[in-house]
Coordinates of C-alpha atoms in Angstrom, one line a residue:
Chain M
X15 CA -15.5 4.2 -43.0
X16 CA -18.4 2.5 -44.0
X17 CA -18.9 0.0 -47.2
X18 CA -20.6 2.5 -49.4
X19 CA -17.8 4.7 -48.8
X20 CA -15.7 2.0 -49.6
X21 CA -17.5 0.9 -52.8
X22 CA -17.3 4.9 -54.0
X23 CA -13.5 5.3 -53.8
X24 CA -13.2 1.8 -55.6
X25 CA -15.3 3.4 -58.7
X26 CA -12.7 6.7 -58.6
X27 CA -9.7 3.6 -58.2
X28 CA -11.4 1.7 -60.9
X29 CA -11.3 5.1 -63.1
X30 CA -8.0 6.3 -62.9
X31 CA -6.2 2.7 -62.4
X32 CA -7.9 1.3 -65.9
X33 CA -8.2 4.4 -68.1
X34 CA -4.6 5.1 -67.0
X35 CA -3.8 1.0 -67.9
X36 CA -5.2 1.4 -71.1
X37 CA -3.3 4.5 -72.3
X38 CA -0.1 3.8 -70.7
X39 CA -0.4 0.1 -73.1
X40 CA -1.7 2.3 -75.8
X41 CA 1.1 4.9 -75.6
X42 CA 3.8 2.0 -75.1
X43 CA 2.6 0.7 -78.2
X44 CA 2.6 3.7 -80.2
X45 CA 5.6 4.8 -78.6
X46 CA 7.3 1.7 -79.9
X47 CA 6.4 2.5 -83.8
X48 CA 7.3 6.1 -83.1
X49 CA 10.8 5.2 -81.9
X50 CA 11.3 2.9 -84.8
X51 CA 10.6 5.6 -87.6
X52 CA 12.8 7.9 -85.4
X53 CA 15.5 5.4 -85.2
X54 CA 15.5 5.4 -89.8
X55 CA 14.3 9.1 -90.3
X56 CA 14.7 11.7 -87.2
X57 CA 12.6 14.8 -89.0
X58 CA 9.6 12.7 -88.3
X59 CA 9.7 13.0 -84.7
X60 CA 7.4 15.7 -84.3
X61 CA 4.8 13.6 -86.6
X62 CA 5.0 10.6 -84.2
X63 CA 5.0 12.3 -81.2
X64 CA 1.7 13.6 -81.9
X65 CA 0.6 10.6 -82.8
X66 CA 2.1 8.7 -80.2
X67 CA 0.2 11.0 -77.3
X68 CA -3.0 10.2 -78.7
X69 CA -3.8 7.0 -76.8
X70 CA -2.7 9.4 -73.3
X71 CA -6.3 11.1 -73.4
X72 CA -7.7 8.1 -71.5
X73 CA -5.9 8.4 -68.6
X74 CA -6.8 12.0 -68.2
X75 CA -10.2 11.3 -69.0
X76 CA -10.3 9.2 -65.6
X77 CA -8.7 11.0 -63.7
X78 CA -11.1 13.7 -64.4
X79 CA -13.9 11.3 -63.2
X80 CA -12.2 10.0 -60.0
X81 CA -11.7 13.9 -59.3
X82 CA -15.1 14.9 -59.6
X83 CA -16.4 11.8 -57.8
X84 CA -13.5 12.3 -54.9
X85 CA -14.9 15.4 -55.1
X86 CA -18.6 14.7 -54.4
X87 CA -18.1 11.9 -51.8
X88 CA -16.6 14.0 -48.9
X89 CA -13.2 13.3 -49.9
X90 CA -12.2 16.4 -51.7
X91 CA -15.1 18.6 -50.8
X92 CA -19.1 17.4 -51.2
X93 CA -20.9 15.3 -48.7
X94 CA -19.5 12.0 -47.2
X95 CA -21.3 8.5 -48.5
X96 CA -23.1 7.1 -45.9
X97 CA -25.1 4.2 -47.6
X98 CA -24.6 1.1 -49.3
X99 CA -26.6 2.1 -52.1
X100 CA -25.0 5.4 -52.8
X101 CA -21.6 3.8 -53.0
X102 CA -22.9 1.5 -55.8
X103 CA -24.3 4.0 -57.8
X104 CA -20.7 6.2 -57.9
X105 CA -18.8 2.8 -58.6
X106 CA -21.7 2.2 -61.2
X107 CA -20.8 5.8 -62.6
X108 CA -17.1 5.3 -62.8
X109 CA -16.7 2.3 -64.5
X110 CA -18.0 3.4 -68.0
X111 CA -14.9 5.6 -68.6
X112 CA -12.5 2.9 -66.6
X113 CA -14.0 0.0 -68.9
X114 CA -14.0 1.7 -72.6
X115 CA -10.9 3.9 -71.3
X116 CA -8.6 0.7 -70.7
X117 CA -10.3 -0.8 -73.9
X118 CA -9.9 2.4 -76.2
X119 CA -6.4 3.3 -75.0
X120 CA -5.3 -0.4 -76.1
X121 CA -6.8 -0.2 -80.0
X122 CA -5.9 3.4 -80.4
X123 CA -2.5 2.9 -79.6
X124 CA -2.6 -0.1 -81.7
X125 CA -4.5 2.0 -84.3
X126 CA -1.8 5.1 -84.0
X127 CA 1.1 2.6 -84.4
X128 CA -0.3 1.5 -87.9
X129 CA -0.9 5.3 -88.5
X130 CA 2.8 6.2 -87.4
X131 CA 4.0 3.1 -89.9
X132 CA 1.7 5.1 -92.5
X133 CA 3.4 8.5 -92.1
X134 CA 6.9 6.6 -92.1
X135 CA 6.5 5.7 -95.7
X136 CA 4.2 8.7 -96.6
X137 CA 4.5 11.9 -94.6
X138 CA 2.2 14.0 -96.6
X139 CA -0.8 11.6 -95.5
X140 CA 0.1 13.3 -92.0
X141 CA -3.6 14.6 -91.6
X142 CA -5.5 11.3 -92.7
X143 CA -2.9 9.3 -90.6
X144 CA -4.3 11.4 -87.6
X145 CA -7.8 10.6 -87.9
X146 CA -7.8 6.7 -87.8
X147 CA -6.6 6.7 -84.3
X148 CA -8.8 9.7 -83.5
X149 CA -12.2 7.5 -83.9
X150 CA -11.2 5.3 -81.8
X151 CA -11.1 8.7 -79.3
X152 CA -14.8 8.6 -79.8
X153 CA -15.8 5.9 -77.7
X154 CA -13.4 6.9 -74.8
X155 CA -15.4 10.7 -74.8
X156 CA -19.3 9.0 -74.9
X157 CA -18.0 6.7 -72.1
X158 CA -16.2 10.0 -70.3
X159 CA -19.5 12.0 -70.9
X160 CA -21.9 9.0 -69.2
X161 CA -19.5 8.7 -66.5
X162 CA -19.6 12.6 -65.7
X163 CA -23.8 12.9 -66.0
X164 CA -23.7 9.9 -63.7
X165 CA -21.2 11.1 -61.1
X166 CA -22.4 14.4 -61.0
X167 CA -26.5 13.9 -60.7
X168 CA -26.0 11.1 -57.9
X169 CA -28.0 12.6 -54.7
Chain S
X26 CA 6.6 -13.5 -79.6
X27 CA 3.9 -11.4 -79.6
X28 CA 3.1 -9.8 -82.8
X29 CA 3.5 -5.9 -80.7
X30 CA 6.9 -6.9 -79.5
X31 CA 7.2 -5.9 -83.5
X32 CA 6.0 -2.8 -83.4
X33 CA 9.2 -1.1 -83.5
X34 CA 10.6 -3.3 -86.1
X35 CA 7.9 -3.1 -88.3
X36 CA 7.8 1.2 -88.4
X37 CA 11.3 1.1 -89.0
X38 CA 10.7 -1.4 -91.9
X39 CA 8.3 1.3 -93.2
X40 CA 10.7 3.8 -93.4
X41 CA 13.3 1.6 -95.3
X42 CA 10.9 0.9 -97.8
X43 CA 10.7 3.9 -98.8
X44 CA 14.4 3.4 -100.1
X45 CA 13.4 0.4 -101.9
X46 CA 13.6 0.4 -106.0
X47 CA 10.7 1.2 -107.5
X48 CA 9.3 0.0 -110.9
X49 CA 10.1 3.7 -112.1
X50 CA 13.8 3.5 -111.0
X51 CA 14.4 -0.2 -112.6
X52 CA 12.8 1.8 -115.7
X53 CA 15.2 4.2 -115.8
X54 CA 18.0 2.2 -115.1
X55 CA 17.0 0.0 -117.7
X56 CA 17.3 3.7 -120.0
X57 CA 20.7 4.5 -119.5
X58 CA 23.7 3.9 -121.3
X59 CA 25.9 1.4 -119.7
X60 CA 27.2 -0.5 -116.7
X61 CA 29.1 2.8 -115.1
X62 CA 25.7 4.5 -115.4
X63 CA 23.8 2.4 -113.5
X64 CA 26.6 1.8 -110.8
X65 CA 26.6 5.7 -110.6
X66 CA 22.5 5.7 -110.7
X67 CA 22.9 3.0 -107.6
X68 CA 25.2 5.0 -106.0
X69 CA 22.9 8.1 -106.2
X70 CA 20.5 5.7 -104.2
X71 CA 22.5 5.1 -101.4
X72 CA 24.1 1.6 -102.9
X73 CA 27.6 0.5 -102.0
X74 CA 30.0 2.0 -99.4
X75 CA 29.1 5.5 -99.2
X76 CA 31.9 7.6 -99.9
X77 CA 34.0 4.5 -101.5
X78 CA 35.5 5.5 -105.4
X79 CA 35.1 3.0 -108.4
X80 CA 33.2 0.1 -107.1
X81 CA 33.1 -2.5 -108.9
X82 CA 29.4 -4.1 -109.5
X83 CA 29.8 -7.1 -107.1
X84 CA 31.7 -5.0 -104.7
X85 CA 28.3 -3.1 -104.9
X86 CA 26.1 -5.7 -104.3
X87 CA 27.6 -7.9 -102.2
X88 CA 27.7 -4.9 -99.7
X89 CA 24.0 -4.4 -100.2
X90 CA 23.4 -8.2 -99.2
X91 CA 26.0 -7.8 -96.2
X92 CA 23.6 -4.8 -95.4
X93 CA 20.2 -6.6 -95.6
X94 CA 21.4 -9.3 -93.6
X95 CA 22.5 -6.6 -90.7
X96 CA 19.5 -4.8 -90.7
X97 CA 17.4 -7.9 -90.4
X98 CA 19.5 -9.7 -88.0
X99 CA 18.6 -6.3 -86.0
X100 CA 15.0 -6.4 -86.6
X101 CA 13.9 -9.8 -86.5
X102 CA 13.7 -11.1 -82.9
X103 CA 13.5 -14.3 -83.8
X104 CA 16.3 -15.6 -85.8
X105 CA 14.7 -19.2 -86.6
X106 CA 12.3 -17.9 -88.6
X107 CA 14.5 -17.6 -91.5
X108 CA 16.0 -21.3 -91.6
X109 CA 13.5 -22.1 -94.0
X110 CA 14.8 -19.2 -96.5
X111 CA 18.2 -21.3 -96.3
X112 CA 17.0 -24.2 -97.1
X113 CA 17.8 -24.0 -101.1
X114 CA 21.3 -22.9 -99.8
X115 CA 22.0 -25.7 -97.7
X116 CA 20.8 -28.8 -100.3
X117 CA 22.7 -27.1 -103.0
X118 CA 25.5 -27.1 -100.7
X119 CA 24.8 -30.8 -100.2
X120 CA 24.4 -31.6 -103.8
X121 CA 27.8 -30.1 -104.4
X122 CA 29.6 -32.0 -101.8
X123 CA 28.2 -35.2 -102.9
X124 CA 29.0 -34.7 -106.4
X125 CA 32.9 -33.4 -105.3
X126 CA 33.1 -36.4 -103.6
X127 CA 31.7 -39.2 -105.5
X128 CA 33.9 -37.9 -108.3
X129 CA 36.8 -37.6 -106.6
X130 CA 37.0 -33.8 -108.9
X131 CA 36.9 -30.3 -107.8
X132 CA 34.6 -27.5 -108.0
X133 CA 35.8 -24.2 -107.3
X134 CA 32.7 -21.3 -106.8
X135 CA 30.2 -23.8 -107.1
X136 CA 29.6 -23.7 -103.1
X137 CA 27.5 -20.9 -102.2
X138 CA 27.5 -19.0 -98.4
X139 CA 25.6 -21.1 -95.9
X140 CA 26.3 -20.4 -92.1
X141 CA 26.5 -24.0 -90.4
X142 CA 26.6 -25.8 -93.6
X143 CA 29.3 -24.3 -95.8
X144 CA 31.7 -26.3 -98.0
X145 CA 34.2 -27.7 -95.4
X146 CA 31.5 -28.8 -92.9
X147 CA 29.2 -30.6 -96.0
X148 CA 32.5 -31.9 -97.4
X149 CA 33.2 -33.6 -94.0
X150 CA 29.7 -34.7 -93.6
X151 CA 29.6 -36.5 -97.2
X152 CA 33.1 -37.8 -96.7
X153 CA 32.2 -39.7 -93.6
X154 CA 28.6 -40.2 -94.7
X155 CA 28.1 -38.5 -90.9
X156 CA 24.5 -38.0 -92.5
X157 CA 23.2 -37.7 -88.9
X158 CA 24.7 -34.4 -88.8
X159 CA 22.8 -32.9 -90.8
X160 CA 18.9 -31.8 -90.1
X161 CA 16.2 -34.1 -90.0
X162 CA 14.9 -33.4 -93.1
X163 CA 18.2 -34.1 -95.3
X164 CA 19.7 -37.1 -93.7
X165 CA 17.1 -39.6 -95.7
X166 CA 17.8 -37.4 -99.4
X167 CA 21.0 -37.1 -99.0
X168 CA 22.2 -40.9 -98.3
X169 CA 20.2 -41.6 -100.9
X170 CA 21.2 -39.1 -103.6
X171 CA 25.1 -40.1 -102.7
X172 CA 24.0 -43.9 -102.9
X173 CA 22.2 -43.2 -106.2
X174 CA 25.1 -40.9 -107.7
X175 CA 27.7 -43.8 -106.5
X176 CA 25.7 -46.7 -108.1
X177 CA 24.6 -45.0 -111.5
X178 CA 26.9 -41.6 -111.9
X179 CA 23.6 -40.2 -112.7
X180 CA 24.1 -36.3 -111.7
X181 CA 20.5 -35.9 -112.8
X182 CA 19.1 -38.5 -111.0
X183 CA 21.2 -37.4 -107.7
X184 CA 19.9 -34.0 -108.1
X185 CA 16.1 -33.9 -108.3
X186 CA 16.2 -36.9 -105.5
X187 CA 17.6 -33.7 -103.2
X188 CA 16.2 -30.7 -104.8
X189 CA 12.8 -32.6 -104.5
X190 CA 13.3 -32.8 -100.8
X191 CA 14.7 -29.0 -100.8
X192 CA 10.7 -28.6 -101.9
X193 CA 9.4 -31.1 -99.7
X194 CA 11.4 -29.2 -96.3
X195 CA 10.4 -26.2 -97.4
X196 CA 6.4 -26.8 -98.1
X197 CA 6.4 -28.7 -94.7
X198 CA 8.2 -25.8 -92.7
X199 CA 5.8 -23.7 -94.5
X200 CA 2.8 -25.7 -93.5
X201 CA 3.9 -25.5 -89.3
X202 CA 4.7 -22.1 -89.5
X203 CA 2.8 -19.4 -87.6
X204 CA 3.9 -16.7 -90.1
X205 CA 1.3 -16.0 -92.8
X206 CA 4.6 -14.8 -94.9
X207 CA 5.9 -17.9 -94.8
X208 CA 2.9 -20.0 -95.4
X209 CA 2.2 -18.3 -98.9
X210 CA 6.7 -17.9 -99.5
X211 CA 6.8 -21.9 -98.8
X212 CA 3.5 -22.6 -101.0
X213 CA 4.6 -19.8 -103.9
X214 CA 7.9 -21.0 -103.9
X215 CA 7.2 -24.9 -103.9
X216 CA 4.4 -24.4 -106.9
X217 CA 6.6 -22.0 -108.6
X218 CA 9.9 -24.7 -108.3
X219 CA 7.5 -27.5 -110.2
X220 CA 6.3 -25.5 -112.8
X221 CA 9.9 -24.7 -113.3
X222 CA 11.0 -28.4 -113.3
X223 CA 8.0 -29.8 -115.1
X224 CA 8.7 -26.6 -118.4
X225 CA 12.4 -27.7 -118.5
X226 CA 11.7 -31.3 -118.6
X227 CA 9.3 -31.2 -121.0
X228 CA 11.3 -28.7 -123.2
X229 CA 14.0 -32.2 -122.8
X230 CA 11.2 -34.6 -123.3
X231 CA 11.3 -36.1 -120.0
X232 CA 8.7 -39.1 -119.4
X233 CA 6.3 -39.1 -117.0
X234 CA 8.0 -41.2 -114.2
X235 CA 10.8 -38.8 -113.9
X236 CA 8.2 -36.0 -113.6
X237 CA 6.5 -37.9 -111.2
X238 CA 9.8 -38.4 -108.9
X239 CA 10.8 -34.8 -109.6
X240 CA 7.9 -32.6 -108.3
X241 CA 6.9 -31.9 -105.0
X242 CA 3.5 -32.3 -103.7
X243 CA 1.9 -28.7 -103.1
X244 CA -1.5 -27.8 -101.7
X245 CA -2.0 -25.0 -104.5
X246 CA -1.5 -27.1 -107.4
X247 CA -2.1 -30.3 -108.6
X248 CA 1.3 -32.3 -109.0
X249 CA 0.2 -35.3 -111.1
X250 CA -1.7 -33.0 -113.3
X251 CA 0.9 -31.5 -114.2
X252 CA 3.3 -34.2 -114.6
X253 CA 1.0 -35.9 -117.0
X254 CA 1.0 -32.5 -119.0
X255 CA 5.0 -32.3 -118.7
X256 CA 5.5 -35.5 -120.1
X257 CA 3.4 -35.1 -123.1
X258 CA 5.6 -31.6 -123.8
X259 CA 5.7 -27.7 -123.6
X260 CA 2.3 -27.2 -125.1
X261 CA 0.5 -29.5 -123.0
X262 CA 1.6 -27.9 -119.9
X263 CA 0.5 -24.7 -121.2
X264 CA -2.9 -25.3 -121.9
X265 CA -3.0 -27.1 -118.1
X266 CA -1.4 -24.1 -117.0
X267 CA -4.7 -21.9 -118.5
X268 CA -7.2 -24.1 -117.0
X269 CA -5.1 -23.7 -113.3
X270 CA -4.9 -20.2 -111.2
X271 CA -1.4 -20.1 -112.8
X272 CA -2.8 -18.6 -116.0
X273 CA -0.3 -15.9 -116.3
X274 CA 2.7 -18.3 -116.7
X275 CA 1.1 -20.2 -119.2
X276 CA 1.0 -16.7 -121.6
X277 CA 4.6 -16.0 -120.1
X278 CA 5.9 -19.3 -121.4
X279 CA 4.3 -18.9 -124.7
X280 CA 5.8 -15.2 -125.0
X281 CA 9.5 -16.7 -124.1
X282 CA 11.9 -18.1 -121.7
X283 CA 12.8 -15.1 -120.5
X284 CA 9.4 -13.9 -119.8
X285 CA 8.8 -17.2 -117.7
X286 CA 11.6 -17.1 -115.7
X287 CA 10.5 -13.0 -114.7
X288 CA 6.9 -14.3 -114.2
X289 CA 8.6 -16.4 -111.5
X290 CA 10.3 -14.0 -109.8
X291 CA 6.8 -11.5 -110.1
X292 CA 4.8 -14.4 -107.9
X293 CA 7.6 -14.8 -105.5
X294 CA 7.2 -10.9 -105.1
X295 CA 3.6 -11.1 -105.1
X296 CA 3.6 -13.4 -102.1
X297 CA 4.6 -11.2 -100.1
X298 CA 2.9 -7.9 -100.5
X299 CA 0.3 -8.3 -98.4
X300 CA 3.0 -7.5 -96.0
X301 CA 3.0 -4.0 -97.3
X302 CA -0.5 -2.9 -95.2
X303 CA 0.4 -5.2 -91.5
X304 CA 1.3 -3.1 -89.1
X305 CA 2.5 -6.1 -86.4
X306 CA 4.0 -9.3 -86.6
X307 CA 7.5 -10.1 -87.8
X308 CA 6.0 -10.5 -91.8
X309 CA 7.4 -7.1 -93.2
X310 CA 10.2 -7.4 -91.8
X311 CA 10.7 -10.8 -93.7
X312 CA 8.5 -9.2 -96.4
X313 CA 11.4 -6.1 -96.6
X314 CA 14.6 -9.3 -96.7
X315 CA 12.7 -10.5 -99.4
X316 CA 12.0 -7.4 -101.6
X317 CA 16.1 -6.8 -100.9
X318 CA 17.1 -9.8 -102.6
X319 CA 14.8 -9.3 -105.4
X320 CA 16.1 -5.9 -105.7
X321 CA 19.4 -6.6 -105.9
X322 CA 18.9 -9.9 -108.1
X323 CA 17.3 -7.4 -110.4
X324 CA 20.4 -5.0 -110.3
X325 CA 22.6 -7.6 -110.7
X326 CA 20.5 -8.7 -114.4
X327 CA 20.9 -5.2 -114.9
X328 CA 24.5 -4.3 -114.7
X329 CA 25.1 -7.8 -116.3
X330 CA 22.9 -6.7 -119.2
X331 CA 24.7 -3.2 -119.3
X332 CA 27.8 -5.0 -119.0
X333 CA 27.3 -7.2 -122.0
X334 CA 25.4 -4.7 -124.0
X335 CA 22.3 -6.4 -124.3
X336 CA 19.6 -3.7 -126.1
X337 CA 16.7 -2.1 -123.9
X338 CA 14.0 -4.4 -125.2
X339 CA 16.0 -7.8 -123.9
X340 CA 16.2 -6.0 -120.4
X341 CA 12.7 -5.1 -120.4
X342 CA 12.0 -8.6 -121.2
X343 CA 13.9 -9.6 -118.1
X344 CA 12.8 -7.0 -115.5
X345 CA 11.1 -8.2 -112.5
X346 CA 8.3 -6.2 -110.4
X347 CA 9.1 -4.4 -107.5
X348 CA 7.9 -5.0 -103.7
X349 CA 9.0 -1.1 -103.1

């Protein structure tokens, strides 16, 4: 295998190992709050659950890059990498969505555990409660969206 | 501890708020007829031993404090935190031990519940003047507050040397604590306790030494300034009071006593509701021991009121703000 072949499966690695760091802390964190308002008031459940799973997008989000770039570099399908160069550019690709996924999965599961307190003491404010952490979604789709345009116009 | 580790603790905080008496319940309470209806009206809120017939009021309330204490002890990971909130406990404690003891009398009920420090263990302590085994804090106070009682049989000079450093403990464990809630409970409470002090003394006509020796330095307000005020007598420290951020007393202590001693309890209260929008760290869960308390010190004014068949307006004098 050569380096740039090397450097290309590091950028899927990068992708799937941070974005899926960052949402598995996210969801721990939210999933913590959720079993807390469980623990006092089970009818919530659904409520939280919803909330909880928010912060999971970012792990799918990279693995949906390191798919697409397994399957571009002769791993999956697509032309090996032969070049240094080439190898940069995929791991260049990857780590938008592997950098803002491990940092957005973090603050929206921080952001979904306030929300989840916030539907513990009011549960009609269900709807608002789901849009706080769902900005924070945002940033993890602008860096998914870079990431994919990049991956997929590498020649 | 990391504030996340209380996530958990903190969302199940929120829930039990929501179970917390509001200003509209103490309202209605306050409207109904007499103690039975209010113990029933409690009842109806989940007070008490559910399912138990005929409680009496301080069967009602002293299982509400037994159930504060269990939730928190199940919420708060760390247990240390809350020393500071026994502080008051323990130096009464002391102060009761060294007054039993100096006077060779007895005083049932005047000990109050203090794990560690409870009135066998302070009674040994003061008997063998074992001062060392008590915290750091009380060893100094307390030989001298039994030396002082021993030598003059003042009680009143024995008591503000110890409820002085009571203040003193608690504004220093205030001042090193990480806790934001416990920073403004130590300040609140310690600038709170010398207004207190300095409108009883000068209702007594206390000079300005004993003021001096009686309050507690206090980052939020100016001791000596209002020692000065104390000793020249209730009017004086009002119109300091209206020049100082503690305005509101100084309209509640012209209104009446009991107006004061509610616009105490309302800044304890206000303290800590800032609480009410973290989502981490282990403040609501102190924030929610707190509002407890308050809660079921209002209930217990309540059902005393009832009880004695004091008229609406007298309560409504008398009830505090809620944290729920």
């Amino acid at each position: 295998m050569n380096i740039g072949m090397a450097f290309a499966l590091l950028g899927a690695a990068l992708a799937t190992g941070l974005a899926g760091w960052g949402s598995a802390k996210g969801v721990g964190i939210a999933g913590q709050a959720a079993a807390g308002v469980v623990a006092e008031d089970p009818s919530q459940f659904a409520k939280v659950l919803i909330l909880e799973l928010l912060p999971g997008t970012q792990g799918i989000y990279g693995l949906l890059v390191a798919f697409i770039t397994l399957a571009n570099i002769g791993v999956l399908g697509g032309n090996p990498v032969t070049d240094l160069p080439t190898g940069l550019m995929y791991l260049g690709a990857c780590l938008p969505i592997a950098i803002a996924g491990l940092g957005s999965g973090i603050y929206q599961g921080k952001t979904s555990a306030a929300s989840i307190g916030l539907v513990a003491k009011k549960p009609d404010q269900f709807g608002k409660a789901m849009l706080f952490p769902a900005m924070v979604e945002t940033y993890a789709i602008l860096a998914l969206l870079v990431s994919i345009l990049a991956v997929t116009n590498i020649r | 501890m990391s504030e996340l580790d209380y996530t958990f603790a903190v969302a199940r905080v929120r829930v039990l708020e929501k179970s917390l008496l509001t200003d509209a319940d103490i309202a209605q309470m306050t409207a109904l007829s007499d103690e039975p209806a209010v113990l029933q009206f409690l009842a109806g809120k989940g007070w008490g031993e559910s399912g138990a017939a005929h409680q009496t009021a301080e069967d009602m309330l002293a299982c509400e404090t037994e159930k504060t204490k269990q939730t928190v002890r199940e919420l708060l990971a760390e247990p240390e935190l809350l020393q500071i909130f026994s502080y008051q406990d323990m130096y009464h404690n002391l102060k009761a031990a060294i007054k039993v003891t100096c006077t060779q009398g007895e005083a049932p009920g005047v000990f109050v519940s203090c794990p560690g420090f409870d009135r066998e263990r302070m009674l040994q302590i003061v008997g063998e003047k074992a001062w060392r085994e008590l915290p750091a804090h009380m060893q100094e106070a307390a030989a001298e507050a039994y030396q002082t009682l021993l030598q003059t049989r003042d009680g009143q000079r024995c008591d503000i040397i110890l409820d002085r450093a009571a203040l003193e403990a608690i504004a220093k464990a205030g001042k090193e604590s990480d806790e934001p809630v416990i920073r403004d409970y130590a300040d609140r409470l310690v600038s709170v306790a010398d207004i207190r002090i300095a409108v009883r003394a000068a209702g007594v006509g206390k000079n300005r030494e004993f003021l001096t020796k009686a309050l507690a330095p206090c980052p939020s307000l100016d001791a000596a300034g209002l020692a000065r005020a104390a000793a020249a007598g209730k009017e004086s420290v009002i119109a300091w009071l209206r020049t100082t951020r503690f305005a509101p007393a100084a309209d509640a202590l012209a209104q009446s006593p009991s107006a004061f001693e509610r616009w105490c309890d309302d800044e304890m209260t206000e303290a800590i509701r800032p609480q009410k929008r973290n989502p981490f760290s282990a403040g609501p869960v102190i924030a929610y021991m707190l509002a407890r308390q308050n809660e079921i010190r209002m209930a217990r004014i309540l059902l005393t009121a009832k009880a004695n068949g004091l008229p609406e307006t007298a309560i409504r004098e008398r009830t505090r703000r809620m944290y729920g």
